[in-house]
Coordinates of C-alpha atoms in Angstrom, one line a residue:
Chain J
A17 CA -53.4 68.7 7.4
Q18 CA -50.0 68.6 8.4
S19 CA -46.9 66.8 7.6
V20 CA -43.2 66.3 9.1
T21 CA -40.5 65.7 6.9
Q22 CA -37.1 64.7 8.9
L23 CA -34.4 65.1 5.9
D24 CA -31.6 62.6 7.4
S25 CA -32.7 58.9 7.8
Q26 CA -29.6 58.4 9.0
V27 CA -26.7 60.9 10.9
P28 CA -23.5 59.0 12.1
V29 CA -21.0 61.5 13.9
F30 CA -18.1 60.9 16.5
E31 CA -18.3 61.4 19.8
E32 CA -17.7 65.0 21.4
A33 CA -19.1 66.9 17.9
P34 CA -22.1 68.8 17.5
V35 CA -24.8 67.3 15.7
E36 CA -28.1 68.8 14.0
L37 CA -31.0 66.6 13.0
R38 CA -33.5 68.6 10.7
C39 CA -37.2 68.7 10.5
N40 CA -39.6 70.8 8.4
Y41 CA -43.3 70.5 8.8
S42 CA -46.1 71.9 6.8
S43 CA -49.3 73.0 8.2
S44 CA -52.1 75.8 7.3
V45 CA -52.6 76.4 11.2
S46 CA -50.7 77.3 14.3
V47 CA -49.0 74.0 15.8
Y48 CA -47.5 72.7 18.2
L49 CA -43.9 70.8 17.8
F50 CA -41.8 67.9 19.5
W51 CA -39.2 66.0 19.4
Y52 CA -38.8 62.2 20.9
V53 CA -36.0 59.9 21.0
Q54 CA -36.6 56.0 20.7
Y55 CA -34.0 53.4 22.5
P56 CA -34.3 50.0 21.2
N57 CA -37.0 48.1 22.3
Q58 CA -38.6 51.1 24.3
G59 CA -41.2 53.4 23.9
L60 CA -40.6 57.1 22.7
Q61 CA -39.5 59.5 25.0
L62 CA -40.1 62.9 25.2
L63 CA -37.0 65.2 24.4
L64 CA -38.5 68.7 24.4
K65 CA -41.7 70.7 22.9
Y66 CA -42.3 73.9 21.6
L67 CA -46.3 75.4 22.8
S68 CA -46.0 78.9 22.7
G69 CA -43.3 81.5 23.6
S70 CA -39.6 81.4 23.3
T71 CA -38.5 79.8 20.2
L72 CA -35.0 78.4 21.4
V73 CA -36.5 75.3 23.6
K74 CA -33.9 73.3 25.9
G75 CA -34.8 70.1 26.6
I76 CA -33.5 66.8 28.4
N77 CA -30.0 65.1 27.8
G78 CA -28.7 68.7 26.6
F79 CA -30.6 68.7 23.3
E80 CA -32.2 71.8 22.4
A81 CA -34.4 73.2 19.2
E82 CA -35.4 76.2 17.5
F83 CA -38.6 77.0 16.3
N84 CA -38.5 79.2 13.2
K85 CA -41.9 80.0 11.9
S86 CA -40.6 81.7 8.7
Q87 CA -38.7 78.3 7.1
T88 CA -40.9 75.9 9.0
S89 CA -38.2 74.2 10.7
F90 CA -37.9 72.5 14.2
H91 CA -34.3 71.4 14.0
L92 CA -32.9 69.8 16.9
R93 CA -29.6 70.4 18.0
K94 CA -26.5 68.9 20.9
P95 CA -23.2 70.6 20.9
S96 CA -21.6 67.6 22.4
V97 CA -22.6 63.9 21.6
H98 CA -21.8 60.9 23.7
I99 CA -22.3 57.3 22.8
S100 CA -25.7 57.4 25.2
D101 CA -27.3 59.4 22.1
T102 CA -27.3 56.6 20.0
A103 CA -31.1 56.2 19.1
E104 CA -33.7 56.7 16.5
Y105 CA -35.6 60.6 17.0
F106 CA -38.7 61.6 15.6
C107 CA -40.2 64.8 15.0
A108 CA -43.8 65.5 15.4
V109 CA -46.7 68.1 14.8
S110 CA -50.3 68.8 16.3
E111 CA -52.8 71.0 16.0
S112 CA -52.5 74.0 18.5
R113 CA -56.1 74.1 19.1
G114 CA -57.0 70.3 17.8
Y115 CA -57.3 68.8 21.5
N116 CA -61.0 67.7 20.8
Q117 CA -60.1 66.8 17.4
G118 CA -58.0 64.3 18.8
G119 CA -55.0 66.1 19.6
K120 CA -53.3 63.6 17.2
L121 CA -49.5 64.0 16.7
I122 CA -48.0 63.9 12.9
F123 CA -44.8 62.0 12.6
G124 CA -42.0 62.5 10.5
Q125 CA -39.7 58.7 9.4
G126 CA -37.4 58.9 12.0
T127 CA -33.5 59.9 12.1
E128 CA -31.1 57.3 13.4
L129 CA -28.4 58.8 15.1
S130 CA -25.2 57.0 15.3
V131 CA -22.5 58.2 17.6
K132 CA -18.7 56.6 17.1
P133 CA -16.1 56.2 19.6
Chain S
S23 CA -46.6 61.8 38.5
Q24 CA -48.2 60.4 35.6
T25 CA -47.5 57.1 34.9
I26 CA -48.5 54.5 31.7
H27 CA -48.7 50.8 32.2
Q28 CA -48.9 48.3 28.7
W29 CA -48.8 44.4 28.9
P30 CA -47.5 42.5 28.1
A31 CA -44.1 43.3 27.1
T32 CA -43.8 40.6 24.4
L33 CA -46.1 38.5 22.9
V34 CA -46.0 35.6 20.1
Q35 CA -49.1 34.6 18.7
P36 CA -50.4 32.3 16.1
V37 CA -52.2 33.2 12.9
G38 CA -55.8 33.3 13.5
S39 CA -55.6 33.5 17.0
P40 CA -57.0 36.7 19.2
L41 CA -55.3 39.4 20.6
S42 CA -55.9 41.4 24.2
L43 CA -53.1 44.4 24.9
E44 CA -54.1 46.1 27.5
C45 CA -53.1 50.3 28.6
T46 CA -53.5 51.8 31.7
V47 CA -52.6 55.2 32.7
E48 CA -52.2 56.5 36.4
G49 CA -52.3 59.8 37.6
T50 CA -54.4 62.1 35.1
S51 CA -58.2 62.1 34.4
N52 CA -60.0 62.2 31.0
P53 CA -56.7 61.6 29.0
N54 CA -56.8 61.4 25.3
L55 CA -55.0 58.0 24.3
Y56 CA -53.8 56.3 21.8
W57 CA -52.7 53.1 19.9
Y58 CA -49.7 52.9 17.8
R59 CA -48.1 50.1 15.8
Q60 CA -44.4 50.5 14.8
A61 CA -43.2 47.8 12.0
A62 CA -39.8 47.2 12.2
G63 CA -37.6 49.8 10.5
R64 CA -40.5 52.5 10.1
G65 CA -41.9 55.2 11.7
L66 CA -45.3 55.4 13.9
Q67 CA -48.3 54.4 12.8
L68 CA -51.6 55.5 14.2
L69 CA -54.5 53.1 15.1
F70 CA -57.0 54.4 17.3
Y71 CA -57.4 57.4 19.4
S72 CA -60.2 57.8 22.5
V73 CA -61.2 61.1 23.9
G74 CA -63.4 59.7 26.3
I75 CA -65.4 56.6 27.7
G76 CA -66.4 54.2 24.9
Q77 CA -65.2 56.9 22.2
I78 CA -63.1 55.6 19.8
S79 CA -61.9 56.7 16.2
S80 CA -60.4 54.4 13.8
E81 CA -57.5 55.6 11.7
V82 CA -56.6 52.9 9.5
P83 CA -59.3 50.0 8.3
Q84 CA -57.8 46.3 9.8
N85 CA -58.8 43.4 11.4
L86 CA -57.9 45.3 14.9
S87 CA -60.2 46.9 17.2
A88 CA -59.8 49.0 20.0
S89 CA -62.0 49.8 23.2
R90 CA -62.0 52.3 26.5
P91 CA -64.2 50.6 29.2
Q92 CA -63.2 53.3 31.7
D93 CA -61.4 56.3 32.0
R94 CA -57.8 55.4 32.3
Q95 CA -57.9 51.8 30.3
F96 CA -57.3 51.5 26.7
I97 CA -57.5 47.8 25.2
L98 CA -56.4 47.1 22.1
S99 CA -58.2 43.7 20.2
S100 CA -58.1 41.2 17.1
K101 CA -60.3 38.4 16.4
K102 CA -58.0 36.6 14.3
L103 CA -54.5 37.8 14.2
L104 CA -52.7 37.8 10.5
L105 CA -48.9 37.7 9.9
S106 CA -49.0 41.4 8.8
D107 CA -49.9 42.1 12.5
S108 CA -46.0 41.8 13.7
G109 CA -45.2 44.7 15.1
F110 CA -44.3 47.0 18.1
Y111 CA -47.1 48.5 19.6
L112 CA -47.4 51.4 21.5
C113 CA -50.1 53.0 24.0
A114 CA -49.8 57.0 24.5
W115 CA -52.2 59.5 26.5
T116 CA -52.1 63.3 26.4
I117 CA -54.0 66.6 27.8
P118 CA -54.6 69.7 26.5
G119 CA -51.9 71.8 25.5
D120 CA -49.4 68.9 26.0
G121 CA -47.2 66.5 24.2
Q122 CA -47.9 62.6 24.0
Y123 CA -46.4 60.5 26.4
F124 CA -45.9 56.6 25.6
G125 CA -45.9 53.1 27.4
P126 CA -43.1 50.9 27.1
G127 CA -44.5 49.3 24.3
T128 CA -45.2 45.4 23.2
R129 CA -43.5 43.4 20.8
L130 CA -45.9 41.4 19.1
T131 CA -45.0 38.5 16.6
V132 CA -47.2 36.3 14.4
T133 CA -46.2 33.3 13.8

């Protein structure tokens, strides 16, 4: 079974500062990893995904994440945040060969990013 | 391109009334489909998933049920709503080797 831990429930940061949202996972099998963003009263939007290949993954809105297998981490980073990045961010994991068993995602509890002017 | 629709967007229902939320996906075939609930200030709870027509797996025992009458249609139902059923309901789909893509959600308030 997999589990996901988002190490910070809230991250306040000033506009144009860099940010890192931390995510650690646990799994006994190979995994796919994802970051989602949720704006108030909206569904989740896929920011980026790691399926295979390069461990540095670039996503939308200037975000990137690095898969570190030895540390079982998938931290999300952005070099300079904007007010519009204020939202809830979710890290998620699924088994890489689990589609026929449902392809279920295991989500972290979320990190609330608050960007202040 | 693929799109996912959910309706209604918001719903206010009295305790004990029935519920039907609908989700449809366009632009893909034979997706896996999912229903999640998100309570206020909390993470996502997977309620049901489906790998094909008529195939439903329940993750959490409760008074909700799900059905998949067509390949790209997923319905969440209840015969009698409880106050604890209030929340934000999200439908999602996926295909092999990809992430899940979410609909806009339905805000349900049970009064």
